[in-house]
Amino acid sequence: MEEINPCTACGACCAAFRVSFYWAEAAENGLPEGLYEPLTSVLANMRGTNCRSPRCVALSGEVGSETHCIAYESRPSPCREAQPRDEKCARARAINGLPAL
Ligand code: SF4
Ligand code: SF4
């Protein structure tokens, strides 16, 4: 039986850390311009994630309930590398008051 992806009922890592990436990735992936901003001369970050209470502007829905990335097809590398049940996942969920998977 196929396992249900736990991320669709979570979204915690989109609301826990700064999501930064090499700036050229945005154009390579077709990430819409309004969704990211420059961070340094070589890095950009998803808007909404470079602050004390981060929440990516591309995240819709309610963290821990039902979420959706509106930029899923063009999301940057940190989002593609996110793995349910790893240490970063557990930290992101803890930051959002959710138990580890
Ligand atoms: S990787 Fe973990 S923290 Fe991120 S959305 Fe999936 S389950 Fe949630
Ligand atoms: S681009 Fe999508 S997957 Fe990446 S942090 Fe934002 S909402 Fe999450």
mmCIF file of C-alpha atoms and ligand atoms in Angstrom:
data_model
loop_
_atom_site.group_PDB
_atom_site.id
_atom_site.type_symbol
_atom_site.label_atom_id
_atom_site.label_comp_id
_atom_site.label_asym_id
_atom_site.label_seq_id
_atom_site.Cartn_x
_atom_site.Cartn_y
_atom_site.Cartn_z
ATOM 1 C CA MET A 1 0.000 0.000 0.000
ATOM 2 C CA GLU A 2 1.291 3.475 -0.865
ATOM 3 C CA GLU A 3 2.175 5.624 2.137
ATOM 4 C CA ILE A 4 0.457 9.010 2.420
ATOM 5 C CA ASN A 5 2.956 11.881 2.272
ATOM 6 C CA PRO A 6 2.996 13.394 5.803
ATOM 7 C CA CYS A 7 4.092 16.780 4.442
ATOM 8 C CA THR A 8 0.640 17.596 3.064
ATOM 9 C CA ALA A 9 -0.694 17.607 6.631
ATOM 10 C CA CYS A 10 2.301 19.484 8.036
ATOM 11 C CA GLY A 11 4.202 22.328 6.312
ATOM 12 C CA ALA A 12 6.251 22.986 9.458
ATOM 13 C CA CYS A 13 9.592 23.303 7.653
ATOM 14 C CA CYS A 14 8.075 26.089 5.518
ATOM 15 C CA ALA A 15 7.360 27.974 8.748
ATOM 16 C CA ALA A 16 10.463 27.391 10.841
ATOM 17 C CA PHE A 17 13.686 28.396 9.073
ATOM 18 C CA ARG A 18 15.073 30.845 6.555
ATOM 19 C CA VAL A 19 14.808 29.155 3.156
ATOM 20 C CA SER A 20 17.852 30.421 1.260
ATOM 21 C CA PHE A 21 19.448 29.242 -1.965
ATOM 22 C CA TYR A 22 21.875 30.254 -4.718
ATOM 23 C CA TRP A 23 20.099 33.111 -6.467
ATOM 24 C CA ALA A 24 20.376 31.635 -9.999
ATOM 25 C CA GLU A 25 18.219 28.681 -8.929
ATOM 26 C CA ALA A 26 15.161 30.903 -9.027
ATOM 27 C CA ALA A 27 15.394 31.508 -12.771
ATOM 28 C CA GLU A 28 16.517 27.929 -13.446
ATOM 29 C CA ASN A 29 13.469 26.548 -11.636
ATOM 30 C CA GLY A 30 11.041 29.210 -12.899
ATOM 31 C CA LEU A 31 10.285 30.475 -9.402
ATOM 32 C CA PRO A 32 7.909 33.476 -9.704
ATOM 33 C CA GLU A 33 9.693 36.758 -8.892
ATOM 34 C CA GLY A 34 7.387 37.933 -6.124
ATOM 35 C CA LEU A 35 8.069 34.845 -4.051
ATOM 36 C CA TYR A 36 11.733 35.436 -3.281
ATOM 37 C CA GLU A 37 14.087 38.303 -2.455
ATOM 38 C CA PRO A 38 17.852 38.925 -2.469
ATOM 39 C CA LEU A 39 19.719 37.937 0.689
ATOM 40 C CA THR A 40 23.406 38.439 -0.213
ATOM 41 C CA SER A 41 25.275 38.985 -3.469
ATOM 42 C CA VAL A 42 24.942 35.268 -4.248
ATOM 43 C CA LEU A 43 21.968 34.102 -2.194
ATOM 44 C CA ALA A 44 18.236 34.680 -2.266
ATOM 45 C CA ASN A 45 15.584 33.557 0.176
ATOM 46 C CA MET A 46 11.915 32.771 -0.009
ATOM 47 C CA ARG A 47 9.945 35.826 1.079
ATOM 48 C CA GLY A 48 8.567 35.528 4.568
ATOM 49 C CA THR A 49 11.327 33.237 5.808
ATOM 50 C CA ASN A 50 13.999 35.769 6.792
ATOM 51 C CA CYS A 51 12.405 36.939 10.032
ATOM 52 C CA ARG A 52 11.842 35.915 13.636
ATOM 53 C CA SER A 53 8.612 33.986 12.923
ATOM 54 C CA PRO A 54 9.208 32.627 9.449
ATOM 55 C CA ARG A 55 6.461 31.518 7.128
ATOM 56 C CA CYS A 56 7.112 31.179 3.434
ATOM 57 C CA VAL A 57 4.784 33.268 1.265
ATOM 58 C CA ALA A 58 4.296 30.239 -0.982
ATOM 59 C CA LEU A 59 2.754 28.201 1.824
ATOM 60 C CA SER A 60 -1.023 28.066 1.853
ATOM 61 C CA GLY A 61 -3.174 26.400 4.475
ATOM 62 C CA GLU A 62 -2.706 25.757 8.172
ATOM 63 C CA VAL A 63 0.550 24.311 9.522
ATOM 64 C CA GLY A 64 -0.063 20.937 11.152
ATOM 65 C CA SER A 65 -3.428 20.532 9.475
ATOM 66 C CA GLU A 66 -3.482 20.867 5.710
ATOM 67 C CA THR A 67 -0.902 22.753 3.671
ATOM 68 C CA HIS A 68 0.054 23.268 0.081
ATOM 69 C CA CYS A 69 3.053 24.882 -1.634
ATOM 70 C CA ILE A 70 1.821 27.166 -4.413
ATOM 71 C CA ALA A 71 5.317 27.029 -5.961
ATOM 72 C CA TYR A 72 5.806 23.290 -5.646
ATOM 73 C CA GLU A 73 7.047 22.725 -9.201
ATOM 74 C CA SER A 74 9.521 25.609 -8.969
ATOM 75 C CA ARG A 75 10.527 25.331 -5.294
ATOM 76 C CA PRO A 76 14.240 25.813 -4.509
ATOM 77 C CA SER A 77 16.749 23.155 -3.451
ATOM 78 C CA PRO A 78 16.282 23.344 0.352
ATOM 79 C CA CYS A 79 12.623 22.447 -0.190
ATOM 80 C CA ARG A 80 13.512 19.589 -2.527
ATOM 81 C CA GLU A 81 15.964 18.234 0.066
ATOM 82 C CA ALA A 82 13.456 18.278 2.951
ATOM 83 C CA GLN A 83 12.926 14.770 4.278
ATOM 84 C CA PRO A 84 10.091 13.744 6.557
ATOM 85 C CA ARG A 85 11.345 12.211 9.830
ATOM 86 C CA ASP A 86 14.893 13.545 9.679
ATOM 87 C CA GLU A 87 16.432 15.782 12.349
ATOM 88 C CA LYS A 88 15.502 19.038 10.585
ATOM 89 C CA CYS A 89 11.932 17.830 10.181
ATOM 90 C CA ALA A 90 11.725 17.091 13.900
ATOM 91 C CA ARG A 91 13.120 20.562 14.732
ATOM 92 C CA ALA A 92 10.689 22.276 12.364
ATOM 93 C CA ARG A 93 7.766 20.402 13.852
ATOM 94 C CA ALA A 94 8.901 21.185 17.418
ATOM 95 C CA ILE A 95 9.148 24.907 16.552
ATOM 96 C CA ASN A 96 5.524 24.700 15.410
ATOM 97 C CA GLY A 97 4.393 22.762 18.502
ATOM 98 C CA LEU A 98 4.045 19.463 16.670
ATOM 99 C CA PRO A 99 5.454 16.083 17.788
ATOM 100 C CA ALA A 100 8.165 14.382 15.754
ATOM 101 C CA LEU A 101 6.895 11.846 13.236
HETATM 102 S S1 SF4 B 1 9.603 17.470 5.921
HETATM 103 FE FE1 SF4 B 1 8.781 17.230 7.972
HETATM 104 S S2 SF4 B 1 8.531 19.338 8.734
HETATM 105 FE FE2 SF4 B 1 8.695 19.445 6.504
HETATM 106 S S3 SF4 B 1 6.567 19.396 5.763
HETATM 107 FE FE3 SF4 B 1 7.361 17.282 5.724
HETATM 108 S S4 SF4 B 1 6.718 16.395 7.658
HETATM 109 FE FE4 SF4 B 1 6.586 18.626 7.866
HETATM 110 S S1 SF4 B 2 8.704 27.208 -1.519
HETATM 111 FE FE1 SF4 B 2 7.101 25.779 -0.951
HETATM 112 S S2 SF4 B 2 8.180 24.005 -0.069
HETATM 113 FE FE2 SF4 B 2 9.611 25.745 -0.077
HETATM 114 S S3 SF4 B 2 9.422 26.737 1.934
HETATM 115 FE FE3 SF4 B 2 8.010 27.765 0.525
HETATM 116 S S4 SF4 B 2 6.044 26.723 0.797
HETATM 117 FE FE4 SF4 B 2 7.646 25.389 1.625
#
